Amino acid sequence: MLNCLIVTLGGGLGACARYLIGLIPLKEAFTFPVKTLLINLLGCFVIGLIAALASKTSSLSPKTVLFIKTGICGGFTTFSTFALESEGLIKSGHLGLALLYVALSLAGGIALVLAGQIVAGE
């Protein structure tokens, strides 16, 4: 039960951070979903960093790892929003932007997971 509370608290913090980033004003004519892309990429970096640190050191408790990886990162990243925005770009006739968004999200996400692991020294 304690683990559920840990994930809930971390998820709330992650979701709140995602919400606050969503409030950052951008030009209304800016079609590309840059905020969601940045949220997903940052979340990928953090989860890669924490996973690497957790595997190489015992200084992070399993509950801390659970709080950050499953809680904060799970509440922060927005893959479902990413999918919905990609579909919206396609429906609105922006197929090229949709493909660019998907490619940048996937390639950038994988690259930043690796970067997080490298920063952690793995």
XYZ file of N, CA, C and O in Angstrom:
488
model
N 0.810 -1.194 0.000
C 0.000 0.000 0.000
C 0.861 1.268 0.000
O 0.495 2.244 -0.621
N 1.996 1.196 0.703
C 2.899 2.344 0.728
C 3.408 2.652 -0.678
O 3.519 3.821 -1.058
N 3.705 1.627 -1.465
C 4.177 1.845 -2.829
C 3.135 2.590 -3.667
O 3.489 3.450 -4.484
N 1.867 2.276 -3.476
C 0.804 2.980 -4.200
C 0.785 4.459 -3.830
O 0.610 5.326 -4.692
N 0.977 4.755 -2.564
C 1.012 6.138 -2.109
C 2.221 6.868 -2.704
O 2.110 8.018 -3.146
N 3.351 6.200 -2.746
C 4.566 6.783 -3.329
C 4.348 7.117 -4.800
O 4.686 8.209 -5.262
N 3.759 6.183 -5.555
C 3.492 6.410 -6.982
C 2.466 7.533 -7.153
O 2.617 8.398 -8.032
N 1.457 7.558 -6.310
C 0.423 8.593 -6.386
C 1.015 9.978 -6.154
O 0.711 10.926 -6.894
N 1.857 10.108 -5.147
C 2.476 11.409 -4.857
C 3.391 11.846 -6.001
O 3.346 13.000 -6.434
N 4.219 10.929 -6.485
C 5.099 11.259 -7.608
C 4.307 11.588 -8.866
O 4.624 12.537 -9.584
N 3.265 10.801 -9.124
C 2.431 11.048 -10.305
C 1.761 12.405 -10.251
O 1.657 13.103 -11.267
N 1.310 12.797 -9.062
C 0.706 14.119 -8.914
C 1.689 15.232 -9.201
O 1.365 16.209 -9.880
N 2.903 15.081 -8.713
C 3.941 16.091 -8.987
C 4.276 16.142 -10.476
O 4.432 17.225 -11.055
N 4.401 14.970 -11.088
C 4.699 14.927 -12.518
C 3.592 15.545 -13.356
O 3.847 16.315 -14.284
N 2.347 15.227 -13.009
C 1.210 15.779 -13.744
C 1.123 17.290 -13.561
O 0.819 18.024 -14.503
N 1.406 17.768 -12.354
C 1.391 19.206 -12.094
C 2.476 19.906 -12.914
O 2.235 20.959 -13.497
N 3.664 19.314 -12.974
C 4.747 19.897 -13.779
C 4.357 19.943 -15.252
O 4.605 20.937 -15.942
N 3.725 18.872 -15.731
C 3.276 18.842 -17.133
C 2.254 19.941 -17.373
O 2.296 20.644 -18.383
N 1.326 20.104 -16.445
C 0.309 21.154 -16.564
C 0.952 22.538 -16.632
O 0.590 23.363 -17.465
N 1.912 22.792 -15.750
C 2.566 24.108 -15.718
C 3.322 24.382 -17.005
O 3.298 25.511 -17.514
N 3.982 23.378 -17.544
C 4.664 23.569 -18.834
C 3.640 23.863 -19.923
O 3.882 24.674 -20.822
N 2.478 23.233 -19.840
C 1.417 23.493 -20.812
C 0.915 24.921 -20.786
O 0.332 25.399 -21.759
N 1.131 25.623 -19.688
C 0.699 27.017 -19.577
C 1.667 27.994 -20.236
O 1.330 29.171 -20.382
N 2.839 27.526 -20.618
C 3.812 28.415 -21.259
C 3.219 28.917 -22.573
O 2.831 28.119 -23.428
N 3.122 30.223 -22.729
C 2.489 30.755 -23.949
C 3.384 30.594 -25.172
O 4.586 30.795 -25.118
N 2.753 30.191 -26.262
C 3.411 30.114 -27.561
C 2.551 30.873 -28.559
O 1.378 31.123 -28.314
N 3.141 31.195 -29.696
C 2.366 31.848 -30.748
C 1.179 30.956 -31.120
O 1.321 29.750 -31.258
N 0.007 31.557 -31.275
C -1.185 30.781 -31.610
C -1.044 30.081 -32.949
O -1.628 29.031 -33.165
N -0.282 30.646 -33.852
C -0.125 30.053 -35.179
C 0.874 28.895 -35.170
O 1.102 28.265 -36.182
N 1.469 28.628 -34.020
C 2.471 27.567 -33.909
C 1.754 26.228 -33.869
O 1.192 25.839 -32.862
N 1.777 25.486 -34.980
C 1.022 24.240 -35.121
C 1.722 23.065 -34.460
O 1.079 22.200 -33.895
N 3.043 23.033 -34.522
C 3.803 21.889 -34.019
C 3.677 21.792 -32.498
O 3.890 22.778 -31.796
N 3.343 20.616 -31.957
C 3.153 20.462 -30.502
C 4.473 20.394 -29.734
O 4.840 19.379 -29.151
N 5.191 21.500 -29.691
C 6.535 21.551 -29.130
C 6.556 21.269 -27.626
O 7.481 20.628 -27.119
N 5.557 21.725 -26.898
C 5.568 21.518 -25.441
C 5.453 20.032 -25.099
O 6.180 19.540 -24.228
N 4.575 19.323 -25.778
C 4.446 17.889 -25.516
C 5.724 17.159 -25.917
O 6.175 16.251 -25.209
N 6.313 17.553 -27.036
C 7.578 16.948 -27.462
C 8.644 17.151 -26.390
O 9.333 16.208 -25.995
N 8.786 18.371 -25.890
C 9.798 18.654 -24.871
C 9.517 17.894 -23.577
O 10.442 17.388 -22.936
N 8.258 17.795 -23.187
C 7.888 17.040 -21.989
C 8.296 15.582 -22.147
O 8.912 14.984 -21.258
N 7.954 14.989 -23.285
C 8.290 13.585 -23.510
C 9.800 13.364 -23.552
O 10.306 12.388 -22.998
N 10.523 14.255 -24.213
C 11.980 14.098 -24.301
C 12.632 14.272 -22.934
O 13.521 13.492 -22.563
N 12.197 15.260 -22.171
C 12.745 15.457 -20.826
C 12.428 14.254 -19.937
O 13.285 13.778 -19.195
N 11.206 13.759 -20.036
C 10.831 12.577 -19.270
C 11.679 11.374 -19.636
O 12.081 10.594 -18.764
N 11.980 11.211 -20.925
C 12.846 10.116 -21.374
C 14.245 10.246 -20.786
O 14.841 9.260 -20.349
N 14.778 11.464 -20.771
C 16.101 11.679 -20.202
C 16.116 11.335 -18.713
O 16.987 10.615 -18.238
N 15.134 11.837 -17.976
C 15.099 11.611 -16.529
C 14.937 10.124 -16.220
O 15.632 9.584 -15.354
N 14.048 9.438 -16.941
C 13.838 8.025 -16.650
C 15.083 7.207 -17.011
O 15.435 6.256 -16.312
N 15.790 7.602 -18.065
C 17.046 6.934 -18.408
C 18.109 7.165 -17.352
O 18.835 6.245 -16.963
N 18.196 8.389 -16.857
C 19.161 8.745 -15.828
C 18.893 7.964 -14.543
O 19.804 7.344 -13.969
N 17.645 7.949 -14.106
C 17.297 7.265 -12.861
C 17.480 5.755 -12.991
O 17.993 5.101 -12.075
N 17.092 5.196 -14.122
C 17.257 3.748 -14.329
C 18.727 3.365 -14.272
O 19.100 2.360 -13.657
N 19.576 4.182 -14.901
C 21.011 3.898 -14.896
C 21.598 4.052 -13.493
O 22.389 3.206 -13.054
N 21.231 5.122 -12.814
C 21.746 5.331 -11.459
C 21.288 4.211 -10.523
O 22.058 3.736 -9.692
N 20.043 3.791 -10.671
C 19.517 2.734 -9.809
C 20.224 1.407 -10.061
O 20.419 0.628 -9.128
N 20.633 1.159 -11.306
C 21.281 -0.119 -11.603
C 22.751 -0.138 -11.198
O 23.322 -1.206 -11.017
N 23.362 1.027 -11.058
C 24.803 1.042 -10.762
C 25.149 1.407 -9.324
O 26.281 1.275 -8.917
N 24.174 1.884 -8.565
C 24.470 2.293 -7.197
C 23.339 1.876 -6.264
O 22.197 1.770 -6.684
N 23.681 1.678 -5.045
C 22.642 1.355 -4.065
C 22.260 2.579 -3.237
O 21.514 2.472 -2.278
N 22.765 3.756 -3.636
C 22.465 4.961 -2.873
C 21.020 5.429 -3.086
O 20.509 6.207 -2.287
N 20.392 4.974 -4.169
C 18.985 5.293 -4.389
C 18.141 4.137 -3.861
O 18.294 3.006 -4.316
N 17.256 4.434 -2.954
C 16.402 3.373 -2.413
C 15.387 2.957 -3.473
O 15.021 3.760 -4.352
N 14.916 1.725 -3.413
C 13.880 1.289 -4.356
C 12.638 2.179 -4.318
O 11.996 2.395 -5.338
N 12.311 2.721 -3.164
C 11.142 3.598 -3.059
C 11.392 4.935 -3.757
O 10.483 5.493 -4.376
N 12.619 5.435 -3.701
C 12.964 6.664 -4.423
C 12.875 6.424 -5.925
O 12.343 7.261 -6.667
N 13.400 5.306 -6.366
C 13.336 4.959 -7.794
C 11.873 4.839 -8.228
O 11.482 5.360 -9.278
N 11.060 4.179 -7.436
C 9.634 4.041 -7.730
C 8.964 5.411 -7.802
O 8.186 5.689 -8.728
N 9.280 6.276 -6.853
C 8.716 7.625 -6.806
C 9.051 8.406 -8.076
O 8.178 9.044 -8.678
N 10.311 8.335 -8.516
C 10.739 9.120 -9.679
C 10.328 8.460 -10.991
O 9.713 9.107 -11.848
N 10.686 7.167 -11.163
C 10.426 6.499 -12.446
C 8.939 6.315 -12.718
O 8.436 6.737 -13.762
N 8.246 5.654 -11.814
C 6.841 5.336 -12.058
C 5.947 6.518 -11.720
O 5.003 6.811 -12.456
N 6.264 7.206 -10.630
C 5.444 8.325 -10.195
C 5.646 9.576 -11.028
O 4.815 9.918 -11.867
N 6.762 10.248 -10.806
C 6.994 11.537 -11.476
C 7.035 11.383 -12.991
O 6.322 12.091 -13.711
N 7.864 10.468 -13.502
C 7.969 10.318 -14.957
C 6.655 9.838 -15.568
O 6.270 10.283 -16.648
N 5.968 8.939 -14.870
C 4.686 8.455 -15.372
C 3.633 9.544 -15.424
O 2.829 9.608 -16.353
N 3.630 10.417 -14.431
C 2.680 11.525 -14.426
C 3.082 12.659 -15.350
O 2.245 13.420 -15.816
N 4.365 12.776 -15.606
C 4.886 13.896 -16.397
C 4.807 13.659 -17.891
O 4.402 14.534 -18.644
N 5.230 12.498 -18.341
C 5.260 12.258 -19.784
C 3.853 12.082 -20.315
O 2.937 11.707 -19.598
N 3.712 12.349 -21.564
C 2.372 12.484 -22.130
C 2.234 11.706 -23.429
O 1.848 12.250 -24.449
N 2.522 10.433 -23.369
C 2.474 9.662 -24.602
C 1.062 9.607 -25.184
O 0.900 9.658 -26.401
N 0.051 9.524 -24.343
C -1.309 9.501 -24.875
C -1.639 10.827 -25.558
O -2.292 10.849 -26.608
N -1.179 11.919 -24.985
C -1.376 13.222 -25.622
C -0.602 13.283 -26.937
O -1.094 13.804 -27.934
N 0.588 12.736 -26.944
C 1.400 12.657 -28.159
C 0.632 11.931 -29.269
O 0.575 12.403 -30.410
N 0.026 10.813 -28.945
C -0.720 10.049 -29.945
C -1.919 10.848 -30.453
O -2.184 10.893 -31.659
N -2.627 11.496 -29.540
C -3.790 12.282 -29.925
C -3.388 13.471 -30.796
O -4.048 13.778 -31.803
N -2.303 14.155 -30.430
C -1.847 15.295 -31.229
C -1.351 14.851 -32.603
O -1.570 15.549 -33.600
N -0.708 13.699 -32.671
C -0.255 13.172 -33.962
C -1.451 12.899 -34.868
O -1.451 13.269 -36.049
N -2.465 12.266 -34.300
C -3.690 11.986 -35.060
C -4.355 13.290 -35.501
O -4.842 13.408 -36.622
N -4.355 14.284 -34.615
C -4.944 15.582 -34.959
C -4.209 16.273 -36.099
O -4.836 16.881 -36.979
N -2.889 16.188 -36.099
C -2.109 16.765 -37.197
C -2.442 16.072 -38.517
O -2.589 16.728 -39.557
N -2.566 14.757 -38.479
C -2.907 14.003 -39.690
C -4.296 14.395 -40.182
O -4.481 14.688 -41.370
N -5.274 14.425 -39.280
C -6.646 14.776 -39.660
C -6.756 16.178 -40.228
O -7.590 16.439 -41.083
N -5.916 17.094 -39.721
C -5.998 18.477 -40.191
C -5.147 18.721 -41.432
O -4.966 19.863 -41.841
N -4.634 17.636 -42.015
C -3.900 17.764 -43.272
C -2.427 18.073 -43.126
O -1.769 18.427 -44.092
N -1.877 17.945 -41.943
C -0.464 18.212 -41.703
C 0.314 16.904 -41.571
O 0.982 16.663 -40.561
N 0.230 16.070 -42.570
C 0.880 14.763 -42.519
C 2.387 14.888 -42.326
O 2.983 14.164 -41.529
N 3.021 15.821 -43.027
C 4.469 16.017 -42.886
C 4.859 16.387 -41.467
O 5.819 15.854 -40.912
N 4.101 17.311 -40.856
C 4.376 17.692 -39.470
C 4.147 16.516 -38.527
O 4.901 16.322 -37.575
N 3.116 15.738 -38.798
C 2.841 14.571 -37.955
C 3.996 13.584 -38.018
O 4.456 13.078 -36.991
N 4.489 13.313 -39.212
C 5.611 12.383 -39.359
C 6.870 12.925 -38.694
O 7.618 12.179 -38.049
N 7.108 14.218 -38.833
C 8.257 14.842 -38.185
C 8.136 14.739 -36.664
O 9.102 14.380 -35.972
N 6.961 15.003 -36.145
C 6.703 14.939 -34.705
C 6.930 13.526 -34.176
O 7.603 13.327 -33.164
N 6.412 12.525 -34.877
C 6.585 11.131 -34.462
C 8.064 10.751 -34.506
O 8.598 10.166 -33.559
N 8.744 11.107 -35.596
C 10.158 10.753 -35.739
C 11.010 11.424 -34.665
O 11.869 10.777 -34.048
N 10.791 12.722 -34.427
C 11.563 13.433 -33.402
C 11.280 12.885 -32.010
O 12.198 12.748 -31.199
N 10.030 12.559 -31.734
C 9.676 12.026 -30.420
C 10.339 10.678 -30.178
O 10.905 10.440 -29.106
N 10.276 9.801 -31.158
C 10.846 8.462 -30.985
C 12.369 8.497 -30.958
O 12.998 7.990 -30.029
N 12.965 9.103 -31.980
C 14.429 9.135 -32.046
C 15.000 9.962 -30.894
O 15.973 9.554 -30.250
N 14.390 11.110 -30.626
C 14.868 11.951 -29.533
C 14.687 11.275 -28.182
O 15.554 11.353 -27.318
N 13.565 10.593 -27.996
C 13.321 9.890 -26.742
C 14.342 8.807 -26.480
O 14.904 8.709 -25.387
N 14.605 7.997 -27.486
C 15.601 6.930 -27.335
C 16.983 7.527 -27.090
O 17.718 7.082 -26.211
N 17.333 8.561 -27.857
C 18.637 9.201 -27.694
C 18.790 9.791 -26.292
O 19.860 9.692 -25.682
N 17.724 10.368 -25.748
C 17.830 10.985 -24.433
C 17.796 9.961 -23.303
O 18.380 10.206 -22.236
N 17.176 8.818 -23.497
C 17.316 7.731 -22.526
C 18.780 7.321 -22.459
O 19.368 7.174 -21.385
N 19.407 7.154 -23.622
C 20.839 6.808 -23.666
C 21.675 7.917 -23.047
O 22.623 7.649 -22.303
N 21.328 9.182 -23.329
C 22.072 10.311 -22.754
C 21.977 10.311 -21.235
O 22.963 10.558 -20.546
N 20.792 10.032 -20.718
C 20.629 9.954 -19.269
C 21.504 8.881 -18.670
O 22.124 9.051 -17.612
N 21.600 7.746 -19.364
C 22.452 6.658 -18.881
C 23.936 7.038 -18.949
O 24.703 6.719 -18.052
N 24.315 7.753 -20.004
C 25.706 8.190 -20.136
C 26.047 9.192 -19.031
O 27.102 9.112 -18.405
N 25.144 10.152 -18.786
C 25.370 11.131 -17.717
C 25.537 10.421 -16.368
O 26.335 10.822 -15.533
N 24.784 9.338 -16.195
C 24.867 8.569 -14.953
C 26.125 7.700 -14.911
O 26.401 7.065 -13.899
N 26.871 7.667 -15.989
C 28.110 6.905 -16.031
C 27.937 5.445 -16.376
O 28.817 4.634 -16.108
N 26.840 5.105 -16.982
C 26.627 3.691 -17.347
C 27.079 3.430 -18.764
O 26.958 4.161 -19.658
